[in-house]
Coordinates of C-alpha atoms in Angstrom, one line a residue:
M1 CA -20.1 20.8 14.8
K2 CA -20.7 17.8 12.5
R3 CA -17.6 16.2 11.3
R4 CA -17.1 16.2 7.8
K5 CA -16.5 12.7 6.0
P6 CA -13.2 12.7 4.1
S7 CA -13.3 12.6 0.2
R8 CA -11.8 9.7 -1.8
R9 CA -8.7 11.9 -2.6
E10 CA -8.3 12.9 1.0
L11 CA -8.4 9.1 2.0
I12 CA -5.7 8.2 -0.5
K13 CA -3.6 11.2 0.6
G14 CA -3.9 10.2 4.2
S15 CA -2.8 6.6 3.3
A16 CA 0.1 7.6 1.6
A17 CA 1.2 10.0 4.6
L18 CA 1.2 6.9 6.7
G19 CA 3.7 5.2 4.7
F20 CA 1.4 3.3 2.3
S21 CA 2.8 3.8 -1.3
L22 CA 0.3 5.0 -4.0
F23 CA 2.1 2.5 -6.3
A24 CA 3.3 -0.7 -4.6
S25 CA 6.1 -1.1 -7.0
P26 CA 7.4 0.8 -9.9
L27 CA 7.8 -2.7 -11.6
R28 CA 4.9 -4.8 -12.3
A29 CA 4.8 -7.7 -10.0
A30 CA 4.6 -11.3 -11.6
T31 CA 1.2 -12.7 -11.6
P32 CA 1.0 -15.6 -8.7
E33 CA 0.6 -18.9 -9.7
P34 CA -3.0 -20.3 -9.8
V35 CA -4.1 -22.1 -6.3
A36 CA -6.4 -24.8 -5.9
I37 CA -8.6 -25.7 -3.1
T38 CA -6.3 -28.5 -1.3
P39 CA -6.5 -30.3 2.1
Q40 CA -3.7 -28.3 3.3
L41 CA -5.5 -25.0 2.6
I42 CA -8.7 -26.2 4.2
D43 CA -6.9 -27.4 7.2
A44 CA -5.0 -24.3 7.5
A45 CA -8.3 -22.2 7.2
K46 CA -10.2 -24.4 9.9
R47 CA -7.1 -23.6 12.1
E48 CA -7.9 -20.0 11.9
G49 CA -11.7 -20.8 12.4
K50 CA -13.1 -17.6 11.1
I51 CA -13.2 -15.0 8.3
V52 CA -14.5 -11.3 8.2
L53 CA -16.2 -10.3 4.9
Y54 CA -16.8 -6.7 4.3
S55 CA -19.8 -6.8 1.7
A56 CA -21.9 -4.5 -0.4
M57 CA -24.2 -7.5 -1.2
D58 CA -27.7 -7.5 0.1
L59 CA -27.4 -9.1 3.5
P60 CA -29.8 -12.0 2.9
V61 CA -27.6 -12.8 -0.3
G62 CA -24.3 -12.5 1.8
E63 CA -25.8 -14.6 4.6
K64 CA -27.1 -17.3 2.2
L65 CA -23.8 -17.6 0.4
G66 CA -22.0 -17.5 4.1
K67 CA -24.0 -20.5 5.1
A68 CA -23.2 -22.4 2.1
F69 CA -19.6 -22.0 2.6
E70 CA -19.9 -22.9 6.2
A71 CA -21.7 -25.9 5.4
Q72 CA -19.2 -27.0 2.9
Y73 CA -16.1 -26.3 5.3
P74 CA -17.5 -26.7 8.9
G75 CA -15.4 -25.0 11.4
V76 CA -14.8 -21.9 9.5
E77 CA -17.2 -19.1 10.5
I78 CA -18.1 -16.1 8.2
Q79 CA -18.7 -12.8 10.0
I80 CA -20.3 -10.4 7.4
E81 CA -20.2 -6.8 7.7
R82 CA -22.6 -5.4 5.3
S83 CA -23.0 -1.6 4.1
G84 CA -23.1 0.3 0.9
S85 CA -20.0 0.3 -1.0
E86 CA -19.3 4.1 -0.5
R87 CA -19.6 3.7 3.1
L88 CA -17.6 0.6 3.2
F89 CA -14.9 2.6 1.1
Q90 CA -14.9 5.3 3.8
R91 CA -14.8 2.8 6.6
I92 CA -11.9 0.9 5.3
G93 CA -10.0 4.0 4.5
Q94 CA -10.4 5.3 8.2
E95 CA -9.7 1.9 9.7
F96 CA -6.4 1.7 7.7
S97 CA -5.6 5.3 8.7
S98 CA -6.1 4.3 12.3
N99 CA -3.9 1.0 11.9
I100 CA -7.2 -1.3 12.1
H101 CA -7.3 -4.1 10.1
A102 CA -10.4 -6.1 10.9
A103 CA -11.3 -7.3 7.3
D104 CA -10.1 -10.3 5.5
V105 CA -12.1 -10.1 2.2
I106 CA -13.9 -7.3 0.6
S107 CA -16.5 -7.4 -2.1
T108 CA -17.5 -4.0 -3.2
A109 CA -20.1 -2.9 -5.9
D110 CA -17.9 -0.1 -7.0
A111 CA -15.1 -1.3 -9.0
S112 CA -13.0 1.8 -8.7
H113 CA -12.6 1.0 -5.2
V114 CA -10.0 -1.8 -5.8
L115 CA -7.8 0.4 -8.0
S116 CA -7.4 2.6 -5.2
W117 CA -6.7 -0.2 -2.7
K118 CA -4.3 -1.8 -5.3
R119 CA -2.3 1.5 -5.6
N120 CA -2.3 1.7 -1.7
G121 CA -0.5 -1.7 -1.6
W122 CA -3.4 -2.9 0.5
L123 CA -4.4 -6.0 -1.5
V124 CA -2.6 -9.4 -1.5
P125 CA -2.1 -11.2 -5.0
F126 CA -4.1 -14.5 -5.0
V127 CA -5.5 -16.5 -8.4
P128 CA -8.0 -19.1 -7.8
E129 CA -7.6 -22.0 -10.2
D130 CA -10.9 -21.4 -11.8
V131 CA -10.0 -17.7 -12.3
A132 CA -6.8 -18.5 -14.2
K133 CA -8.4 -21.1 -16.4
Y134 CA -11.9 -19.5 -17.3
F135 CA -12.4 -16.0 -16.4
P136 CA -11.7 -13.3 -19.1
G137 CA -9.1 -10.8 -18.8
Q138 CA -11.3 -8.0 -18.4
Y139 CA -13.0 -9.4 -15.2
R140 CA -9.6 -10.1 -13.4
D141 CA -6.8 -8.0 -12.4
A142 CA -3.5 -8.8 -14.4
D143 CA -1.5 -8.9 -11.1
G144 CA -3.9 -11.2 -9.4
Q145 CA -5.2 -8.7 -6.9
F146 CA -9.0 -8.8 -7.5
V147 CA -11.5 -10.6 -9.6
T148 CA -15.1 -10.0 -10.7
S149 CA -17.3 -12.0 -8.6
R150 CA -20.8 -10.8 -9.9
I151 CA -22.1 -8.8 -12.6
W152 CA -25.4 -7.1 -12.7
L153 CA -27.4 -4.0 -14.2
S154 CA -29.1 -1.0 -12.7
S155 CA -32.3 -1.0 -14.7
L156 CA -35.5 1.0 -14.7
A157 CA -38.7 -1.0 -13.4
Y158 CA -42.4 -0.3 -12.7
N159 CA -45.1 -1.6 -10.4
T160 CA -47.8 -3.4 -12.8
H161 CA -50.6 -2.6 -10.6
L162 CA -50.0 1.0 -10.9
V163 CA -48.8 1.3 -14.5
K164 CA -50.2 -0.5 -17.7
S165 CA -47.5 -2.1 -19.8
A166 CA -48.3 0.0 -22.9
E167 CA -47.6 3.1 -20.7
A168 CA -44.5 2.1 -19.1
P169 CA -41.3 4.2 -19.9
T170 CA -38.9 2.7 -22.4
S171 CA -35.9 5.1 -21.9
F172 CA -34.4 7.3 -19.6
A173 CA -35.8 10.2 -21.5
D174 CA -39.3 9.1 -20.8
L175 CA -38.7 9.6 -17.1
L176 CA -38.7 13.4 -17.7
D177 CA -42.3 13.3 -18.7
P178 CA -44.4 15.3 -16.2
K179 CA -46.9 12.5 -15.7
W180 CA -44.0 10.6 -13.6
A181 CA -43.4 13.5 -11.4
G182 CA -43.7 12.5 -7.8
K183 CA -44.2 8.8 -8.7
M184 CA -40.5 7.8 -8.8
V185 CA -37.7 6.2 -6.3
K186 CA -34.0 6.0 -6.9
G187 CA -30.8 5.2 -4.9
H188 CA -28.1 7.5 -3.7
P189 CA -24.4 7.6 -5.0
A190 CA -22.8 8.7 -1.9
Y191 CA -24.2 5.4 -0.5
S192 CA -24.3 2.8 -3.1
G193 CA -21.6 1.6 -5.3
T194 CA -24.3 0.4 -7.8
I195 CA -25.7 3.8 -7.9
M196 CA -22.4 5.6 -8.0
T197 CA -21.5 3.4 -11.0
A198 CA -24.7 3.9 -12.8
T199 CA -24.7 7.6 -12.1
F200 CA -21.2 7.9 -14.0
Q201 CA -22.4 5.9 -16.9
I202 CA -25.5 8.2 -17.2
V203 CA -23.7 11.4 -16.7
R204 CA -20.9 10.1 -19.2
D205 CA -23.5 9.2 -21.9
L206 CA -26.5 11.3 -21.2
G207 CA -24.9 14.4 -19.4
W208 CA -25.6 16.4 -16.3
D209 CA -28.4 18.2 -18.0
Y210 CA -30.3 14.9 -18.0
L211 CA -29.9 14.5 -14.1
E212 CA -30.8 18.1 -13.6
K213 CA -34.1 17.6 -15.4
L214 CA -34.7 14.4 -13.4
S215 CA -34.0 16.2 -10.1
K216 CA -37.2 18.5 -10.7
Q217 CA -39.4 15.4 -10.9
R218 CA -39.8 15.2 -7.1
V219 CA -38.1 11.8 -7.0
M220 CA -38.2 9.7 -4.0
Q221 CA -34.6 9.4 -2.8
V222 CA -33.3 6.1 -0.7
Q223 CA -30.0 4.9 0.0
S224 CA -29.0 1.3 -1.2
S225 CA -29.8 0.2 -4.7
T226 CA -31.7 -2.8 -3.1
D227 CA -34.2 -0.2 -1.6
P228 CA -36.1 1.0 -4.9
P229 CA -37.2 -2.5 -5.9
K230 CA -38.8 -3.0 -2.4
K231 CA -40.4 0.5 -2.6
L232 CA -41.8 -0.5 -6.0
A233 CA -43.2 -3.8 -4.9
L234 CA -44.9 -2.1 -2.0
G235 CA -46.6 0.3 -4.2
E236 CA -45.1 3.2 -2.5
C237 CA -44.0 4.4 -6.0
A238 CA -45.0 3.4 -9.5
I239 CA -41.4 3.8 -11.3
M240 CA -37.9 2.9 -10.4
A241 CA -35.5 5.3 -12.0
D242 CA -32.5 3.4 -10.8
G243 CA -31.7 0.3 -8.5
N244 CA -30.6 -3.0 -9.2
D245 CA -32.3 -5.2 -11.7
Y246 CA -31.7 -8.7 -9.7
N247 CA -33.9 -7.7 -6.8
V248 CA -36.6 -6.7 -9.4
V249 CA -36.4 -10.3 -11.0
M250 CA -36.4 -12.1 -8.0
L251 CA -39.3 -10.2 -6.5
K252 CA -41.2 -10.7 -9.9
E253 CA -40.5 -14.5 -9.7
A254 CA -41.9 -14.5 -6.0
G255 CA -45.1 -13.2 -7.7
Q256 CA -44.7 -9.4 -6.7
P257 CA -46.2 -6.8 -9.2
V258 CA -43.0 -5.6 -10.6
E259 CA -41.4 -5.7 -14.0
P260 CA -37.7 -4.6 -15.0
L261 CA -37.4 -2.4 -17.9
Y262 CA -34.0 -1.9 -19.9
P263 CA -33.8 1.7 -21.4
S264 CA -33.1 2.2 -25.0
E265 CA -30.3 4.4 -24.4
G266 CA -28.4 1.3 -22.6
T267 CA -28.6 0.0 -19.2
P268 CA -25.7 0.6 -16.8
T269 CA -23.5 -2.5 -16.0
I270 CA -21.9 -3.1 -12.7
S271 CA -19.1 -5.5 -12.0
G272 CA -18.6 -6.4 -8.3
P273 CA -15.0 -7.4 -7.6
T274 CA -13.7 -9.1 -4.5
A275 CA -10.2 -9.1 -3.1
I276 CA -8.3 -10.1 0.0
F277 CA -6.4 -7.5 2.1
A278 CA -2.7 -8.0 2.5
S279 CA -3.3 -7.4 6.3
A280 CA -6.2 -10.0 6.6
P281 CA -6.2 -11.6 10.2
H282 CA -7.2 -15.0 8.7
P283 CA -5.3 -15.2 5.5
N284 CA -5.7 -18.9 4.8
A285 CA -9.5 -18.8 5.6
A286 CA -9.5 -15.7 3.0
R287 CA -7.8 -17.5 0.3
L288 CA -10.3 -20.4 0.7
L289 CA -13.3 -18.0 0.5
Q290 CA -11.8 -16.4 -2.7
A291 CA -11.1 -19.8 -4.1
W292 CA -14.4 -21.4 -3.4
L293 CA -16.5 -18.2 -4.5
H294 CA -15.1 -18.3 -8.0
T295 CA -15.4 -22.0 -8.7
R296 CA -18.1 -22.9 -11.5
E297 CA -20.2 -24.6 -8.7
T298 CA -20.3 -21.7 -6.6
Q299 CA -20.7 -19.1 -9.4
Q300 CA -23.7 -21.2 -10.7
F301 CA -25.2 -21.3 -7.4
F302 CA -24.8 -17.6 -6.6
T303 CA -26.2 -16.7 -10.1
D304 CA -29.5 -19.2 -9.7
F305 CA -30.4 -17.7 -6.3
T306 CA -29.6 -14.0 -6.8
A307 CA -30.4 -13.6 -10.5
Q308 CA -27.1 -11.8 -11.2
Y309 CA -24.6 -12.8 -13.7
S310 CA -21.3 -14.5 -13.6
A311 CA -18.0 -13.9 -15.7
H312 CA -17.3 -17.7 -15.5
P313 CA -18.0 -18.8 -19.1
Q314 CA -19.3 -22.3 -17.9
V315 CA -22.2 -20.7 -15.8
T316 CA -25.6 -20.3 -17.5
P317 CA -28.4 -18.1 -16.5
K318 CA -31.4 -19.8 -15.0
A319 CA -34.3 -20.7 -17.5
G320 CA -36.7 -17.8 -18.2
R321 CA -34.2 -15.1 -17.3
R322 CA -32.9 -12.6 -19.7
K323 CA -29.1 -13.0 -21.0
L324 CA -26.6 -10.1 -21.0
S325 CA -26.2 -10.5 -24.6
D326 CA -30.1 -9.8 -25.2
I327 CA -29.7 -6.3 -23.5
K328 CA -28.2 -3.0 -24.8
L329 CA -25.4 -2.2 -22.2
M330 CA -23.6 1.1 -21.2
K331 CA -19.9 0.7 -21.0
E332 CA -18.1 0.2 -17.8
D333 CA -15.1 2.4 -16.8
A334 CA -14.0 2.1 -13.1
A335 CA -11.1 4.5 -13.6
G336 CA -13.6 6.9 -15.0
V337 CA -15.7 6.4 -11.6
E338 CA -12.8 6.9 -9.6
K339 CA -12.0 10.3 -11.2
M340 CA -15.4 11.4 -11.1
A341 CA -16.6 10.2 -7.7
D342 CA -16.3 13.2 -5.7
E343 CA -17.7 15.5 -8.4
I344 CA -20.6 13.2 -8.6
K345 CA -21.3 13.1 -5.1
T346 CA -21.3 16.9 -4.7
R347 CA -23.1 17.7 -7.9
Y348 CA -25.9 15.0 -7.0
A349 CA -26.5 16.4 -3.7
R350 CA -26.9 19.7 -4.9
L351 CA -29.4 18.7 -7.6
F352 CA -31.3 16.5 -5.4
R353 CA -31.1 18.3 -2.2
V354 CA -30.1 15.2 -0.4

């Protein structure tokens, strides 16, 4: 008999039963003092020699970032465990329930996850100096337990060899045209945090009725938000119904026949927070990575090579790329995603039969 995966609610209840409080304290803790990268922190990280990062980033992206960190701080090795955010959420819940604490740092594509982990008391407060100085309040936790490391969009897109520009859809509503039946690809909210967040925003703004109609369009279903852009570039489908826009932008810049589309109803917006676990086996290396990741230099480097966006106000988009301010965006709501996550997974699976 196939074992059923526990829901988010069950994982949270299980954690509480093991002695983890759903609320770390009835009183709000004081925000910790900002921490700079000092020789002492670097030496302490080197003595630990390693850091384990659980990440929802595209593996090539995570690896490039990891190599840059290792080059700047030789002697500290990064081990990256990459998976979709929803799978990572399940894994972390199961590991903590079994008293396994392997991860130092988590970078998720579903901002609702950090709300749950914070309530469980699983995160440690840590505020990098640049975060305290520059990051707007909406992109960092008031108690210092997580910070938005990257921002991106779940856009539409099309293959320019298969679809003429004048005929390309310009809205979510356009995807319901019978001419696109059997020609679209999209990710799955039970695997991908990007798709979970995007699905929530679409359901909130357009209703379940929209997804019900879309499900009748014989849409190719893949897992990660990184998969639809690849299928699009290979010509396996003509239209991307969701996925991440940054892979489309990078593929286009590499000469692939793809073009991102930002729907008239608004484009789902995703923030990817990073946090340090209180049980981190390598706490100093974790703090060094968190501080380094949010410096202006690293954020600019990351933005340049991934085509994502930064909450650091001193970071600028690479020439030729669109600014967030030029795109109509759907509003983020991590708490809303958390409340609807199980419903989204259940109803989506029933509609799309996946």
